[in-house]
Tab-separated table of C-alpha atoms in Angstrom:
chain	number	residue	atom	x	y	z
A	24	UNK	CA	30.077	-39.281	-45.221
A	25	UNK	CA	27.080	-40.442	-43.271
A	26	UNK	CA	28.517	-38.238	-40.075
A	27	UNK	CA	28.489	-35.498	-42.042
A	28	UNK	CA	25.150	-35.572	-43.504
A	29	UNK	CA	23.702	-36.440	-40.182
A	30	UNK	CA	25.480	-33.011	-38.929
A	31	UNK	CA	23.558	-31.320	-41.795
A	32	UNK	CA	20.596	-32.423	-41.235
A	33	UNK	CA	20.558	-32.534	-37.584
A	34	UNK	CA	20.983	-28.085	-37.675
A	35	UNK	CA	17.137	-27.547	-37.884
A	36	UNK	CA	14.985	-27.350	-34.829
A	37	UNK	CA	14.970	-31.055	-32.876
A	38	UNK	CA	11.566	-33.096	-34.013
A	39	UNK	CA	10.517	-30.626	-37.007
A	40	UNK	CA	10.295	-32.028	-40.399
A	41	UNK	CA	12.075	-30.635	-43.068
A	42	UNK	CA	8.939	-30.319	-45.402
A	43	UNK	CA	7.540	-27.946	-42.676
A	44	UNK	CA	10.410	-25.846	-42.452
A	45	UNK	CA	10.285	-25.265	-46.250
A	46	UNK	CA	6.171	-24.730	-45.866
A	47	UNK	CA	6.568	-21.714	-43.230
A	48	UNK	CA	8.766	-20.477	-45.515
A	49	UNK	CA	6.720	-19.910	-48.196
A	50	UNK	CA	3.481	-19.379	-46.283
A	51	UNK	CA	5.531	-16.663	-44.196
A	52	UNK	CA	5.204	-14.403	-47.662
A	53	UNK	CA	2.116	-11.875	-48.389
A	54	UNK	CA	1.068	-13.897	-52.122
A	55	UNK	CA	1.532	-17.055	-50.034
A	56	UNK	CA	-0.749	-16.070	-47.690
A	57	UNK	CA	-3.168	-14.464	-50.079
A	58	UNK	CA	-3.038	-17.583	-52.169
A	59	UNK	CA	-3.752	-19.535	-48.731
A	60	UNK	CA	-7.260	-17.329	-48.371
A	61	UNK	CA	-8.509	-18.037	-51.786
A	62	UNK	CA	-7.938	-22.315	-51.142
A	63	UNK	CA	-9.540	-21.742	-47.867
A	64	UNK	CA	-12.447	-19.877	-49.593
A	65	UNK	CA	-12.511	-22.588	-52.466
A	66	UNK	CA	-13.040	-25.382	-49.610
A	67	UNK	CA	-16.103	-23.080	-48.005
A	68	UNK	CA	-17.700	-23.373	-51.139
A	69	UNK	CA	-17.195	-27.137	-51.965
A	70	UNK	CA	-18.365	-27.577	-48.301
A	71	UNK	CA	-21.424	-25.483	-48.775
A	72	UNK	CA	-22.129	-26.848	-52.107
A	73	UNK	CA	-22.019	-30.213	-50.888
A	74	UNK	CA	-24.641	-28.738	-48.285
A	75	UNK	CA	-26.967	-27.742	-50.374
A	76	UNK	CA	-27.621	-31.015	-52.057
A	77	UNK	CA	-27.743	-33.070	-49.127
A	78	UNK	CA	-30.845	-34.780	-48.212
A	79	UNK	CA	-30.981	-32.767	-44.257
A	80	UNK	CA	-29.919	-29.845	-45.657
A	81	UNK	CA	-31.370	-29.927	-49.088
A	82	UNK	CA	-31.555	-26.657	-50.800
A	83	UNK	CA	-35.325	-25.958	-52.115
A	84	UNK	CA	-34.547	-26.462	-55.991
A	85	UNK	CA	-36.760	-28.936	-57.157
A	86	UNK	CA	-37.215	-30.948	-60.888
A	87	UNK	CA	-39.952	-30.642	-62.965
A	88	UNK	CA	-42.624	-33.355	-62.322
A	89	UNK	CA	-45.255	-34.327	-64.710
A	90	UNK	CA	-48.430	-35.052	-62.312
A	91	UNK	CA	-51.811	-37.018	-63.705
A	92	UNK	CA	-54.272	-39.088	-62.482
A	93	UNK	CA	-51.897	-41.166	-60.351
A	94	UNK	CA	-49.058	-38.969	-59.748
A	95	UNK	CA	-50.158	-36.004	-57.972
A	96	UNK	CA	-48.875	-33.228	-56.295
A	97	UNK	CA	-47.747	-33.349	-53.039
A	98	UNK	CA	-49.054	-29.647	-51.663
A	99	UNK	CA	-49.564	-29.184	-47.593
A	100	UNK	CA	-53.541	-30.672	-48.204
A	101	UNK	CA	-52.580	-34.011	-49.471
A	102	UNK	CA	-49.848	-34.509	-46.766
A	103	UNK	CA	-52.517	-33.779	-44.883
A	104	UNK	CA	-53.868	-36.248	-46.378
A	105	UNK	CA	-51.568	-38.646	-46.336
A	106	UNK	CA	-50.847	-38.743	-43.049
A	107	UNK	CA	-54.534	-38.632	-41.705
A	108	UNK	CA	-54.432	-42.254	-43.623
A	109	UNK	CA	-51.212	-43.253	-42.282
A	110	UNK	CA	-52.557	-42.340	-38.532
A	111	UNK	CA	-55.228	-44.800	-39.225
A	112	UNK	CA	-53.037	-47.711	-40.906
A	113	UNK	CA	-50.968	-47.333	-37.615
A	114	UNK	CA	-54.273	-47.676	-35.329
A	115	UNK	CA	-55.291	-50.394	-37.444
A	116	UNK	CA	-52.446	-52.430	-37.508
A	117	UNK	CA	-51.868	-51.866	-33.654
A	118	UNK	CA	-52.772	-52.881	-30.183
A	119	UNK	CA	-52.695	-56.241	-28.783
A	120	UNK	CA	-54.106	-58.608	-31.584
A	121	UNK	CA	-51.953	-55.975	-34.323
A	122	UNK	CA	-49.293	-56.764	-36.427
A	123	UNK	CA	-46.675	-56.387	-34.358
A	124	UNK	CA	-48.117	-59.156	-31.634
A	125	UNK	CA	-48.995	-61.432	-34.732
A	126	UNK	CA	-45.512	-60.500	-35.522
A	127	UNK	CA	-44.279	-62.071	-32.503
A	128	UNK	CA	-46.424	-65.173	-32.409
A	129	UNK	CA	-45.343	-66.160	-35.820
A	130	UNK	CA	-41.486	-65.971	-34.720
A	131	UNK	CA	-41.608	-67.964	-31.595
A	132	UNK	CA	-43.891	-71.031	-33.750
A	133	UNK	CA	-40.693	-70.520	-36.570
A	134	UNK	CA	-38.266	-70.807	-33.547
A	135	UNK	CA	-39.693	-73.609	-31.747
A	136	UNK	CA	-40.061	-75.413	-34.832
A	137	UNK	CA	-35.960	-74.969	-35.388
A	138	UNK	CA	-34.925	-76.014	-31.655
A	139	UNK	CA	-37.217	-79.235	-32.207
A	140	UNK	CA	-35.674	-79.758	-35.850
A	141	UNK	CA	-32.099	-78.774	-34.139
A	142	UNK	CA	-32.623	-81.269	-31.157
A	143	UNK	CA	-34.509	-84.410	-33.350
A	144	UNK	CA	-34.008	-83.829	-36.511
A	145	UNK	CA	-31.691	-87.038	-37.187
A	146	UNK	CA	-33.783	-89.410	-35.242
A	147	UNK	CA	-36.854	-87.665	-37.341
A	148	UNK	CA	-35.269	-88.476	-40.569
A	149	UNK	CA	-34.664	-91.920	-39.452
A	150	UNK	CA	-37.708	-92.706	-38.889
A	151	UNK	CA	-39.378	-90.725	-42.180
A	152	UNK	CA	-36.985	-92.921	-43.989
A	153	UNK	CA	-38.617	-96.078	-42.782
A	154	UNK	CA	-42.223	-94.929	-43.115
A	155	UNK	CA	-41.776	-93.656	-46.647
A	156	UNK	CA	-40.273	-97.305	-47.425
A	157	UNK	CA	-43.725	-98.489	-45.978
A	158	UNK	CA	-45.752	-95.977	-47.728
A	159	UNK	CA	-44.371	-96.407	-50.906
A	160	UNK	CA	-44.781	-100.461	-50.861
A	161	UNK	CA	-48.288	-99.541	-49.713
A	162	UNK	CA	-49.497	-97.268	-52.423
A	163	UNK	CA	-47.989	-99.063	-55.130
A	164	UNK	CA	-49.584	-102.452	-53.834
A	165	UNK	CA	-52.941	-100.735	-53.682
A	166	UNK	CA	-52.690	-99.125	-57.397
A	167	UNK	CA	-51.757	-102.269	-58.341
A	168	UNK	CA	-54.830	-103.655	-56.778
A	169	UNK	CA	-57.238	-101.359	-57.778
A	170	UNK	CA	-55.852	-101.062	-61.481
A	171	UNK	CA	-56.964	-104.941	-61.438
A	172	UNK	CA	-60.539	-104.386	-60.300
A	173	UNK	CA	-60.824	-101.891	-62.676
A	174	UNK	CA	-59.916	-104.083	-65.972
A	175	UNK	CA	-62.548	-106.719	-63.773
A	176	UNK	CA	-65.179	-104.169	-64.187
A	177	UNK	CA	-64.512	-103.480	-67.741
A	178	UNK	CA	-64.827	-107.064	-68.722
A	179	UNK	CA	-67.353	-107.474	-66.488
A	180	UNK	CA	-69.546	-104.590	-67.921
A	181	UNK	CA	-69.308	-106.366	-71.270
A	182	UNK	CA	-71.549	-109.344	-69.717
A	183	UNK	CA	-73.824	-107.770	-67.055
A	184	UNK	CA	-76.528	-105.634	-68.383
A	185	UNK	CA	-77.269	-104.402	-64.918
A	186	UNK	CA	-73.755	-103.149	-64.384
A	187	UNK	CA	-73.544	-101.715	-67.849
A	188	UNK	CA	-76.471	-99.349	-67.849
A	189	UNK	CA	-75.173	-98.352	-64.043
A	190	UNK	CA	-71.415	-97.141	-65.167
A	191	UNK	CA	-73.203	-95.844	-68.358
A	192	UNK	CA	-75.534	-93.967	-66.166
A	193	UNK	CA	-72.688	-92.611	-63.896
A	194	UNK	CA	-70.934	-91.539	-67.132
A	195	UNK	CA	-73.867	-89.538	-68.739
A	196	UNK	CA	-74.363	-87.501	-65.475
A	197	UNK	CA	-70.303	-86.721	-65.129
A	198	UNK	CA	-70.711	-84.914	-68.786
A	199	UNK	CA	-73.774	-83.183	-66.963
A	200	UNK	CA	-72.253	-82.069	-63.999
A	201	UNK	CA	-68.931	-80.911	-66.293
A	202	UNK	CA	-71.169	-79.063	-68.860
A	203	UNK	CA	-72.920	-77.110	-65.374
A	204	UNK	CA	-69.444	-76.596	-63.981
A	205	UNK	CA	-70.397	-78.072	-61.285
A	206	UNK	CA	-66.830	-79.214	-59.660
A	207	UNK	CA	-68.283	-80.329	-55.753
A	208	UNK	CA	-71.121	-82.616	-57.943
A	209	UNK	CA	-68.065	-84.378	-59.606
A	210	UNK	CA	-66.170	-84.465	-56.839
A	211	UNK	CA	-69.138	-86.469	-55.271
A	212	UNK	CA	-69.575	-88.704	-58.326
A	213	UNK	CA	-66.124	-89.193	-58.532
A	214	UNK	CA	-65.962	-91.269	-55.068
A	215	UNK	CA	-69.069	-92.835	-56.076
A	216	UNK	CA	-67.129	-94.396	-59.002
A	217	UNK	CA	-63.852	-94.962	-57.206
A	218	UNK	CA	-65.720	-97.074	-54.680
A	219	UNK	CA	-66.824	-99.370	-57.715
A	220	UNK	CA	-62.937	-100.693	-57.946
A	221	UNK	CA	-61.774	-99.404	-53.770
A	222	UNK	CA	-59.616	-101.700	-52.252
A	223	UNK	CA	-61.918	-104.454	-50.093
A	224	UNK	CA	-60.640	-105.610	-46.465
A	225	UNK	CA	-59.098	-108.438	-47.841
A	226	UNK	CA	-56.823	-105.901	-49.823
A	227	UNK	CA	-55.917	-104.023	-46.676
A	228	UNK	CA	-55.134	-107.113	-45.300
A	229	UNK	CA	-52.758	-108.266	-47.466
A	230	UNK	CA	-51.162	-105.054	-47.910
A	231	UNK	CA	-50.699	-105.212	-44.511
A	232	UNK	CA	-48.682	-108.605	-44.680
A	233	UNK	CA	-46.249	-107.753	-47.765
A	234	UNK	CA	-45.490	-104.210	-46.519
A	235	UNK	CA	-46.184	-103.730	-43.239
A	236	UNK	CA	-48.585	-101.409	-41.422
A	237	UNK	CA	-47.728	-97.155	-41.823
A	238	UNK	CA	-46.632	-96.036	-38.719
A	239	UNK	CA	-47.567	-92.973	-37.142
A	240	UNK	CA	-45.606	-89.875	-37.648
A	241	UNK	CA	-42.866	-89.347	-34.740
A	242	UNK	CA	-43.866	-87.343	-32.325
A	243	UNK	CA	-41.690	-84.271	-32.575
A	244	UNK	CA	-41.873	-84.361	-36.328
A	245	UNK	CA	-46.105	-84.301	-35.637
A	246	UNK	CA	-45.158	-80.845	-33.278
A	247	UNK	CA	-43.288	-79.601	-36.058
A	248	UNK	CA	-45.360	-79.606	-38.627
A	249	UNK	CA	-48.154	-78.422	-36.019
A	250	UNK	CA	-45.995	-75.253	-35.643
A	251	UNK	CA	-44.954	-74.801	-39.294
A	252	UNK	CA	-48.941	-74.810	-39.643
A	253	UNK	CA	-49.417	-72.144	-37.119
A	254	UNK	CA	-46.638	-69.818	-38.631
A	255	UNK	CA	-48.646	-70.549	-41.824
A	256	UNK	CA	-51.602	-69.397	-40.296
A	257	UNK	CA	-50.263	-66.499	-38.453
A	258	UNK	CA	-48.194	-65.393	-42.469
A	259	UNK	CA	-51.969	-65.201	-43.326
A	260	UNK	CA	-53.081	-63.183	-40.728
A	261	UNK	CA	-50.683	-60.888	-41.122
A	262	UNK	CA	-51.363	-60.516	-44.888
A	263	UNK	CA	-54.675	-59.708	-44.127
A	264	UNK	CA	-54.629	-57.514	-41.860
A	265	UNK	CA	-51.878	-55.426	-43.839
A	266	UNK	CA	-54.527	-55.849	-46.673
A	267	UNK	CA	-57.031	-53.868	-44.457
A	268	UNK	CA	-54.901	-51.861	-43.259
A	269	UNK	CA	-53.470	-50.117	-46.758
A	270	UNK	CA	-57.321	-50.207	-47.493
A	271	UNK	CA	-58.519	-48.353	-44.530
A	272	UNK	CA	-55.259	-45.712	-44.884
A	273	UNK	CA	-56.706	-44.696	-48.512
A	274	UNK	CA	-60.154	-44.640	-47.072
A	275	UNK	CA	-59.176	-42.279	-44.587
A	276	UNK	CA	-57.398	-40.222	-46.614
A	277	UNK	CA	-59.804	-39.542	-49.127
A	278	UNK	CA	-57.291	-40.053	-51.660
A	279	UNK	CA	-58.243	-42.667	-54.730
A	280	UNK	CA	-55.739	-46.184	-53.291
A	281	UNK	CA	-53.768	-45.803	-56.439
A	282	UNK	CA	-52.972	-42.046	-55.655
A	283	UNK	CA	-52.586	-42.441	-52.032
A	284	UNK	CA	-49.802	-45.087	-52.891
A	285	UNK	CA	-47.625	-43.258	-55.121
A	286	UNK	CA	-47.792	-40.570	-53.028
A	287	UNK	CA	-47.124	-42.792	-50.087
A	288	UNK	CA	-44.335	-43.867	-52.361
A	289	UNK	CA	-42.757	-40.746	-52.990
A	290	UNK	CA	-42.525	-39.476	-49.513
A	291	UNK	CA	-40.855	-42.578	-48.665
A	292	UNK	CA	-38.353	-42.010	-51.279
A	293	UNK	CA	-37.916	-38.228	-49.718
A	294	UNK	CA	-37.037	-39.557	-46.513
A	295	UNK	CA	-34.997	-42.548	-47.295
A	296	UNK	CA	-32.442	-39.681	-48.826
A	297	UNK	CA	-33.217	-37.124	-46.311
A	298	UNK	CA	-32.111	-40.189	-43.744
A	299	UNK	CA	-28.911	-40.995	-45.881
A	300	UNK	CA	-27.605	-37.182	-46.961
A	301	UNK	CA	-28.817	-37.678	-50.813
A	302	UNK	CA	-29.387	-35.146	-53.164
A	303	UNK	CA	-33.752	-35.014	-53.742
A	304	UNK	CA	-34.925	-36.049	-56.827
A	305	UNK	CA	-38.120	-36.229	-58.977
A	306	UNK	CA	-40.050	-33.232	-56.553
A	307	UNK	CA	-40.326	-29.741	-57.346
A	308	UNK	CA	-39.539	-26.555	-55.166
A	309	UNK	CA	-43.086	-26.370	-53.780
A	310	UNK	CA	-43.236	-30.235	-53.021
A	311	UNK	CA	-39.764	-30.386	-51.267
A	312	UNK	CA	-40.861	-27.103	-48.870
A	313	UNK	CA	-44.396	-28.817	-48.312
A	314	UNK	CA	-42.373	-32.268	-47.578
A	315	UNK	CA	-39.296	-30.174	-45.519
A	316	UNK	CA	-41.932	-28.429	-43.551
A	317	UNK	CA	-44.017	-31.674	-42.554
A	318	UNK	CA	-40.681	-33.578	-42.100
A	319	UNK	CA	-41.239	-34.225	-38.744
A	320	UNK	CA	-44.746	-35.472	-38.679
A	321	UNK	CA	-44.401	-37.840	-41.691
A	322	UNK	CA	-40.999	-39.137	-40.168
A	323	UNK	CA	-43.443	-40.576	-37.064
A	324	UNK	CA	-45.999	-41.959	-39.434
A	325	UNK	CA	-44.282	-43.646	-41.751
């Protein structure tokens, strides 16, 4: 039985399919062939209409937008706008102390900082471990310490006129300076009182003997923290000089800063689905021919 079948089947032309043998037979007739133009004329239009609402190729039918004091319109003068500001964001944040060199100087401080963690980080830890031990003996010892003098100069108060009307004196003028607001006077009057009950010599001393003396930090850990500094300080920099720089672009545009970002906004939003072949949204016709005609100038801008 298999033999047989296999002589059947084998009668059609060597590595043809059957499926295709039965296809050219029905394509080979006039309706199949018509029917084949209308599918291939269907396809033309599902390709075209998936033209027309890509981003690239967007056809210019736009949504209704309701502008106001923020959300204007974006016509041919306020790209104009837009990117004279943008032109002038880019000069500010450039050249060789810009953004993009602050940039760079705040990576390689972040980097550095890793290798040395990478490298020391256990032997680091170690030694953290042993001066927080230290630390922590120390500071309690001290409060300890300087709780005592405190409840000395309490009782002591109670006895010595002279050192009554003093911390009486020191309290009346901290209600002063806190009714005046003035925070760097109390700061001042506060390490006047503190030094009333600070820890004497003879305190250091013996803190010295029951917990030992704080050690330095180790030297790589000291870099570290020097370079996480310096990334701090170049984060800052950064910030402000993007701060000027979205100040001076809304300066130069003439635009009010809340305008110019919204529209800054939107045209960002137009080219993020011009880049990725998305329909437009939220512009009308005359914005997205303004936009489609200036494509190319706010593309280098932004």
């Amino acid at each position: 039985m298999f033999a047989a079948t296999h002589a059947r089947v084998s009668r059609r032309p060597a590595g043809v399919p059957a499926i295709l043998l039965a296809l050219s037979v029905v394509w080979a007739s006039p309706a199949a062939a018509q029917l084949g133009g209308l599918v291939n004329k269907a396809k033309d239009k599902l390709v075209r209409d998936a033209g027309d609402k890509s981003g690239a190729n967007a056809a210019l039918e736009g949504e209704p937008v309701v502008f106001n004091d923020v959300i204007i319109e974006l016509t041919p003068a306020t790209l104009d706008k837009v990117i004279t500001g943008l032109k002038a964001s880019r000069a500010r944040l450039g050249g060789a102390s810009g953004r993009q060199a602050l940039v760079a100087k705040r990576d390689k401080a972040a980097d550095d900082a890793a290798e040395l963690m990478n490298r020391h980080g256990v032997e680091i830890d170690r030694h953290n471990e042993k001066r927080d031990r230290i630390e922590q003996c120390r500071n309690e010892d001290l409060g300890q310490r300087e709780a005592k003098r405190q409840e000395d100069l309490s009782q002591r108060a109670m006895t010595d006129p002279e050192l009554r009307d003093k911390v009486m004196a020191l309290s009346m003028k901290a209600a002063e300076l806190q009714s005046r607001g003035d925070s760097a006077g109390l700061r001042d009057l506060e390490k006047e009182m503190r030094s009333l009950t600070a820890a004497t010599k003879a305190d250091s001393a013996a803190v010295d003997k029951a917990c030992g003396i704080l050690p330095a930090r180790h030297p790589m850990d000291a870099r570290i923290r020097a370079l996480q500094a310096e990334q701090a300080s170049y984060d800052r920099q950064i910030r402000d000089l993007e701060e000027a720089a979205a100040a001076e672009e809304a300066r130069a545009s003439g635009l009010p800063a809340r305008q110019f970002a919204m529209a800054r906004e939107r045209i960002e939003m137009y080219l993020a689905r011009v880049k990725s072949n998305s329909r437009q949204h939220g512009l009308t016709t005359p914005e997205l021919q303004a936009l489609n005609a200036r494509r190319a100038d706010l593309q280098q801008v932004m």
